[in-house]
Short mmCIF file of C-alpha atoms and ligand atoms in Angstrom, two decimals:
data_model
loop_
_atom_site.label_atom_id
_atom_site.label_comp_id
_atom_site.label_asym_id
_atom_site.label_seq_id
_atom_site.Cartn_x
_atom_site.Cartn_y
_atom_site.Cartn_z
CA MET F 1 -0.32 -4.69 -92.85
CA PHE F 2 -0.97 -7.76 -90.56
CA LEU F 3 2.23 -9.10 -88.84
CA LYS F 4 2.41 -12.06 -86.58
CA GLN F 5 4.03 -11.29 -83.37
CA GLU F 6 7.27 -13.32 -83.08
CA TYR F 7 7.52 -13.33 -79.39
CA ASN F 8 11.06 -14.56 -79.15
CA ARG F 9 12.29 -11.61 -81.17
CA TYR F 10 11.78 -9.18 -78.28
CA SER F 11 15.08 -8.65 -76.39
CA PRO F 12 15.39 -8.34 -72.79
CA GLN F 13 15.86 -4.75 -73.12
CA ASP F 14 12.45 -4.64 -75.07
CA HIS F 15 10.71 -6.38 -72.02
CA GLU F 16 12.45 -4.03 -69.75
CA THR F 17 11.14 -1.06 -71.63
CA TRP F 18 7.62 -2.47 -71.23
CA SER F 19 8.31 -2.98 -67.55
CA ILE F 20 9.34 0.62 -66.97
CA LEU F 21 6.43 2.09 -69.07
CA PHE F 22 3.98 -0.24 -67.25
CA ARG F 23 4.96 0.75 -63.77
CA ARG F 24 5.36 4.26 -64.58
CA GLN F 25 1.82 4.47 -66.06
CA ARG F 26 0.35 2.16 -63.30
CA ASP F 27 1.60 4.17 -60.46
CA THR F 28 0.77 7.76 -61.90
CA VAL F 29 -1.92 7.21 -64.52
CA VAL F 30 -4.07 4.31 -63.59
CA LYS F 31 -5.27 5.92 -60.40
CA SER F 32 -6.44 8.90 -62.13
CA ALA F 33 -8.25 7.35 -65.21
CA SER F 34 -11.77 6.76 -65.84
CA ALA F 35 -13.76 3.91 -63.87
CA ALA F 36 -14.30 2.18 -67.01
CA TYR F 37 -10.57 2.02 -67.74
CA GLN F 38 -9.75 0.99 -64.41
CA ASP F 39 -12.33 -1.68 -64.40
CA GLY F 40 -10.85 -3.17 -67.66
CA TYR F 41 -7.50 -2.77 -66.63
CA ASN F 42 -7.99 -4.57 -63.35
CA LYS F 43 -9.87 -7.37 -64.82
CA LEU F 44 -7.08 -7.89 -67.57
CA ALA F 45 -4.42 -8.24 -65.03
CA ILE F 46 -1.65 -7.49 -67.52
CA ASP F 47 1.78 -8.78 -66.68
CA PRO F 48 4.03 -5.82 -65.85
CA ASP F 49 7.23 -7.47 -66.55
CA LYS F 50 6.84 -8.97 -69.93
CA ILE F 51 5.49 -7.70 -73.35
CA VAL F 52 1.87 -8.84 -73.77
CA GLN F 53 1.79 -12.21 -76.03
CA VAL F 54 -1.05 -11.88 -78.44
CA GLU F 55 -2.27 -15.35 -78.62
CA THR F 56 -2.44 -15.95 -74.80
CA PHE F 57 -3.75 -12.54 -74.18
CA ASN F 58 -6.66 -13.02 -76.61
CA GLU F 59 -7.94 -16.10 -74.53
CA VAL F 60 -8.42 -13.76 -71.46
CA LEU F 61 -9.62 -10.79 -73.70
CA ARG F 62 -12.19 -12.88 -75.54
CA SER F 63 -13.58 -14.35 -72.29
CA TYR F 64 -14.30 -10.84 -71.11
CA CYS F 65 -15.73 -9.16 -74.11
CA GLY F 66 -15.46 -11.10 -77.31
CA TRP F 67 -12.65 -8.89 -78.65
CA THR F 68 -9.12 -9.98 -79.93
CA ILE F 69 -6.13 -8.17 -80.68
CA ARG F 70 -4.39 -8.59 -84.05
CA GLY F 71 -0.67 -7.65 -84.81
CA VAL F 72 -0.10 -5.13 -87.37
CA SER F 73 3.27 -3.54 -88.66
CA GLY F 74 1.89 0.07 -88.05
CA LEU F 75 -0.90 2.44 -89.00
CA VAL F 76 -3.85 0.45 -90.72
CA PRO F 77 -5.48 1.85 -93.73
CA ASN F 78 -8.88 3.40 -92.89
CA LYS F 79 -11.20 0.83 -94.65
CA GLU F 80 -9.39 -2.21 -93.26
CA PHE F 81 -9.02 -0.38 -89.71
CA PHE F 82 -12.85 0.06 -89.40
CA ASP F 83 -13.62 -3.45 -90.78
CA MET F 84 -11.34 -4.70 -88.05
CA LEU F 85 -13.28 -2.79 -85.38
CA ILE F 86 -16.70 -3.78 -86.75
CA ASN F 87 -15.41 -7.29 -86.15
CA ARG F 88 -14.12 -6.64 -82.82
CA GLN F 89 -10.62 -7.10 -83.70
CA PHE F 90 -8.29 -4.31 -82.30
CA PRO F 91 -5.17 -3.62 -84.21
CA VAL F 92 -1.97 -3.70 -82.07
CA THR F 93 1.38 -2.69 -83.41
CA VAL F 94 3.74 -5.56 -82.45
CA PHE F 95 6.80 -3.21 -81.96
CA ILE F 96 7.65 -1.63 -78.84
CA ARG F 97 9.35 1.79 -78.71
CA LYS F 98 13.23 2.38 -78.36
CA ARG F 99 14.54 3.21 -75.01
CA GLU F 100 15.17 6.79 -76.02
CA GLU F 101 11.48 7.03 -76.80
CA LEU F 102 10.15 6.35 -73.22
CA ASP F 103 8.51 9.65 -72.88
CA TYR F 104 7.18 10.13 -76.20
CA ALA F 105 6.89 7.57 -79.02
CA LYS F 106 6.56 8.95 -82.50
CA GLN F 107 4.47 5.89 -83.68
CA PRO F 108 2.01 3.77 -81.99
CA ASP F 109 3.63 0.77 -80.28
CA ILE F 110 2.50 -2.29 -78.40
CA PHE F 111 2.46 -0.34 -75.11
CA HIS F 112 0.33 2.38 -76.49
CA ASP F 113 -2.08 0.07 -78.25
CA VAL F 114 -2.73 -2.39 -75.42
CA ILE F 115 -2.28 -0.32 -72.34
CA GLY F 116 -4.06 2.81 -73.84
CA HIS F 117 -7.01 1.26 -75.65
CA VAL F 118 -7.81 -2.42 -74.67
CA PRO F 119 -9.00 -1.95 -71.16
CA MET F 120 -11.89 0.14 -72.52
CA LEU F 121 -12.99 -2.56 -74.91
CA LEU F 122 -14.47 -4.23 -71.82
CA ASN F 123 -17.09 -1.45 -71.42
CA GLU F 124 -20.16 -2.39 -73.44
CA VAL F 125 -21.51 1.15 -74.14
CA PHE F 126 -18.15 2.29 -75.38
CA VAL F 127 -17.78 -0.78 -77.39
CA SER F 128 -21.24 0.13 -79.15
CA PHE F 129 -19.79 3.45 -79.83
CA ILE F 130 -16.72 2.13 -81.52
CA VAL F 131 -18.55 -0.47 -83.48
CA ASP F 132 -21.52 1.85 -84.72
CA PHE F 133 -19.00 4.74 -85.30
CA SER F 134 -17.12 2.27 -87.43
CA ARG F 135 -20.09 1.20 -89.43
CA ILE F 136 -21.14 4.83 -90.14
CA SER F 137 -17.32 5.84 -91.04
CA ARG F 138 -17.14 2.74 -93.65
CA ARG F 139 -19.62 4.46 -95.65
CA TYR F 140 -18.03 7.85 -96.01
CA LEU F 141 -14.28 6.91 -96.60
CA HIS F 142 -14.41 8.05 -100.28
CA HIS F 143 -14.78 11.75 -98.94
CA PRO F 144 -11.70 13.33 -97.75
CA LYS F 145 -13.60 15.99 -95.75
CA ALA F 146 -15.62 13.26 -94.11
CA VAL F 147 -12.46 11.33 -93.29
CA ASP F 148 -11.27 14.48 -91.61
CA TYR F 149 -14.46 14.54 -89.50
CA LEU F 150 -14.21 11.04 -88.58
CA SER F 151 -10.56 11.18 -87.62
CA ARG F 152 -11.39 13.92 -85.37
CA LEU F 153 -14.05 12.18 -83.63
CA TYR F 154 -11.66 9.19 -83.17
CA TRP F 155 -8.90 11.41 -81.99
CA PHE F 156 -10.93 13.49 -79.41
CA THR F 157 -12.64 10.19 -78.11
CA LEU F 158 -10.47 7.21 -78.19
CA GLU F 159 -7.27 9.05 -78.14
CA MET F 160 -7.77 12.11 -76.16
CA GLY F 161 -11.15 11.67 -74.51
CA LEU F 162 -12.24 12.93 -71.09
CA ILE F 163 -15.03 12.14 -68.89
CA THR F 164 -16.49 13.83 -65.76
CA GLU F 165 -16.72 11.43 -62.80
CA GLU F 166 -17.56 12.58 -59.23
CA ASN F 167 -16.97 16.22 -60.34
CA LYS F 168 -13.27 15.20 -61.55
CA ILE F 169 -12.08 15.30 -65.00
CA LYS F 170 -10.76 11.88 -65.85
CA PRO F 171 -9.12 10.36 -69.07
CA TYR F 172 -10.45 7.48 -71.01
CA GLY F 173 -8.57 8.27 -74.22
CA GLY F 174 -5.53 5.99 -74.91
CA ALA F 175 -3.08 8.69 -75.85
CA ILE F 176 -3.61 10.58 -72.70
CA ILE F 177 -3.34 7.43 -70.56
CA THR F 178 -0.19 6.38 -72.00
CA SER F 179 1.51 9.75 -71.99
CA LYS F 180 2.89 11.45 -68.96
CA ASP F 181 2.87 14.86 -70.55
CA GLU F 182 -0.73 14.67 -71.67
CA ILE F 183 -1.65 13.64 -68.20
CA ASN F 184 -0.04 16.66 -66.81
CA ASN F 185 -1.59 18.84 -69.60
CA ILE F 186 -5.01 17.96 -68.60
CA ARG F 187 -4.62 18.97 -65.20
CA SER F 188 -3.27 22.41 -66.27
CA ASP F 189 -5.46 25.56 -66.99
CA ILE F 190 -3.67 26.30 -70.28
CA SER F 191 -5.49 23.69 -72.26
CA LYS F 192 -9.11 24.19 -73.16
CA LYS F 193 -11.69 21.75 -72.15
CA HIS F 194 -14.99 21.85 -73.77
CA GLN F 195 -18.12 20.04 -73.13
CA PHE F 196 -18.66 17.37 -75.66
CA ASP F 197 -20.31 18.85 -78.69
CA ILE F 198 -20.15 16.78 -81.88
CA TRP F 199 -20.39 19.84 -84.43
CA LYS F 200 -17.68 21.57 -82.59
CA LEU F 201 -15.57 18.47 -82.32
CA ILE F 202 -15.48 17.45 -85.93
CA ASN F 203 -14.35 21.03 -86.87
CA THR F 204 -11.69 21.21 -84.41
CA PRO F 205 -8.38 20.20 -86.03
CA ILE F 206 -6.02 17.45 -84.76
CA LYS F 207 -2.96 18.66 -83.00
CA LEU F 208 -0.39 15.81 -82.76
CA MET F 209 1.80 17.02 -80.08
CA ILE F 210 0.53 17.97 -76.56
CA GLN F 211 -3.05 19.16 -76.95
CA THR F 212 -4.42 22.58 -76.49
CA GLU F 213 -8.06 21.50 -76.64
CA TYR F 214 -10.13 18.40 -75.34
CA PHE F 215 -13.68 17.27 -75.18
CA ILE F 216 -15.30 16.21 -72.12
CA ILE F 217 -18.27 13.72 -71.83
CA GLN F 218 -20.73 13.19 -69.06
CA ASN F 219 -21.09 9.49 -69.78
CA TYR F 220 -20.60 7.07 -72.36
CA ASN F 221 -24.25 6.99 -73.59
CA GLN F 222 -23.67 10.56 -74.48
CA LEU F 223 -21.02 9.45 -76.83
CA PHE F 224 -23.02 6.73 -78.45
CA ASN F 225 -25.92 8.91 -78.82
CA SER F 226 -23.84 11.44 -80.59
CA LEU F 227 -23.63 9.03 -83.54
CA LYS F 228 -27.12 10.03 -84.58
CA ASP F 229 -26.04 13.43 -85.03
CA LEU F 230 -22.91 12.61 -86.74
CA GLU F 231 -24.77 10.48 -89.17
CA ARG F 232 -27.21 13.33 -89.97
CA ILE F 233 -24.36 15.74 -90.49
CA LEU F 234 -22.67 13.34 -92.87
CA GLN F 235 -25.71 12.63 -94.67
CA GLU F 236 -26.46 16.17 -95.16
CA GLU F 237 -22.84 16.98 -96.71
CA PHE F 238 -21.84 13.60 -98.53
CA THR F 239 -23.31 10.83 -100.27
CA PRO F 240 -22.76 7.64 -98.55
CA SER F 241 -21.72 4.36 -100.17
CA PRO F 242 -24.17 1.58 -99.65
CA ALA F 243 -24.39 0.07 -96.13
CA VAL F 244 -21.92 -2.77 -95.34
FE1 LIG T 301 -3.95 5.03 -80.20
#
């Protein structure tokens, strides 16, 4: 599961892939992303030309928010995943996508994980949401239906989350921020954008390709406060394991 980044194994073409993706996202997406995302992105001052080096990047990241990233080989099992988040460690796939996957990578890669998710780790309220969400989640992983609920909340926030800022809809979710197609999609009228409603959200199935539905928050406190409702819903339907 954990995989040490062997930096010398990236080829010049791998770094070039990073550079192409980075510049394309910076020019088109970053300008339209939420203020919290942009704030984190600007502070981190990530090198546009070279794939992030985990150890040196962690010194910068830790100094801003206490988080670190940790190399993994791919998707992390639920329990370990939430344990990492509780401990303020964000899993980052060490591989980078192939050149033919520039527009759509089937699996998360280091570009998606770092550029999509890490800047938001500098926002304290959002981090409180992630950590408390993870603590709650850890107690319900033995119920498949609860895992569906939890996966949907993760999906429609950390991956596909939208926020209203200055009367505009802006993405804070990493899967939108690292996808040209999703960015275009949120601007179209074809996709439905619901106001954030925790009950509706956890009952909306995940769609892996281009989204037909999104949920819009008004601010990050709303997200954090929704965890009380999430916990109540889970307690009513399932028996939690002891607190960890
Ligand atoms: Fe992601």
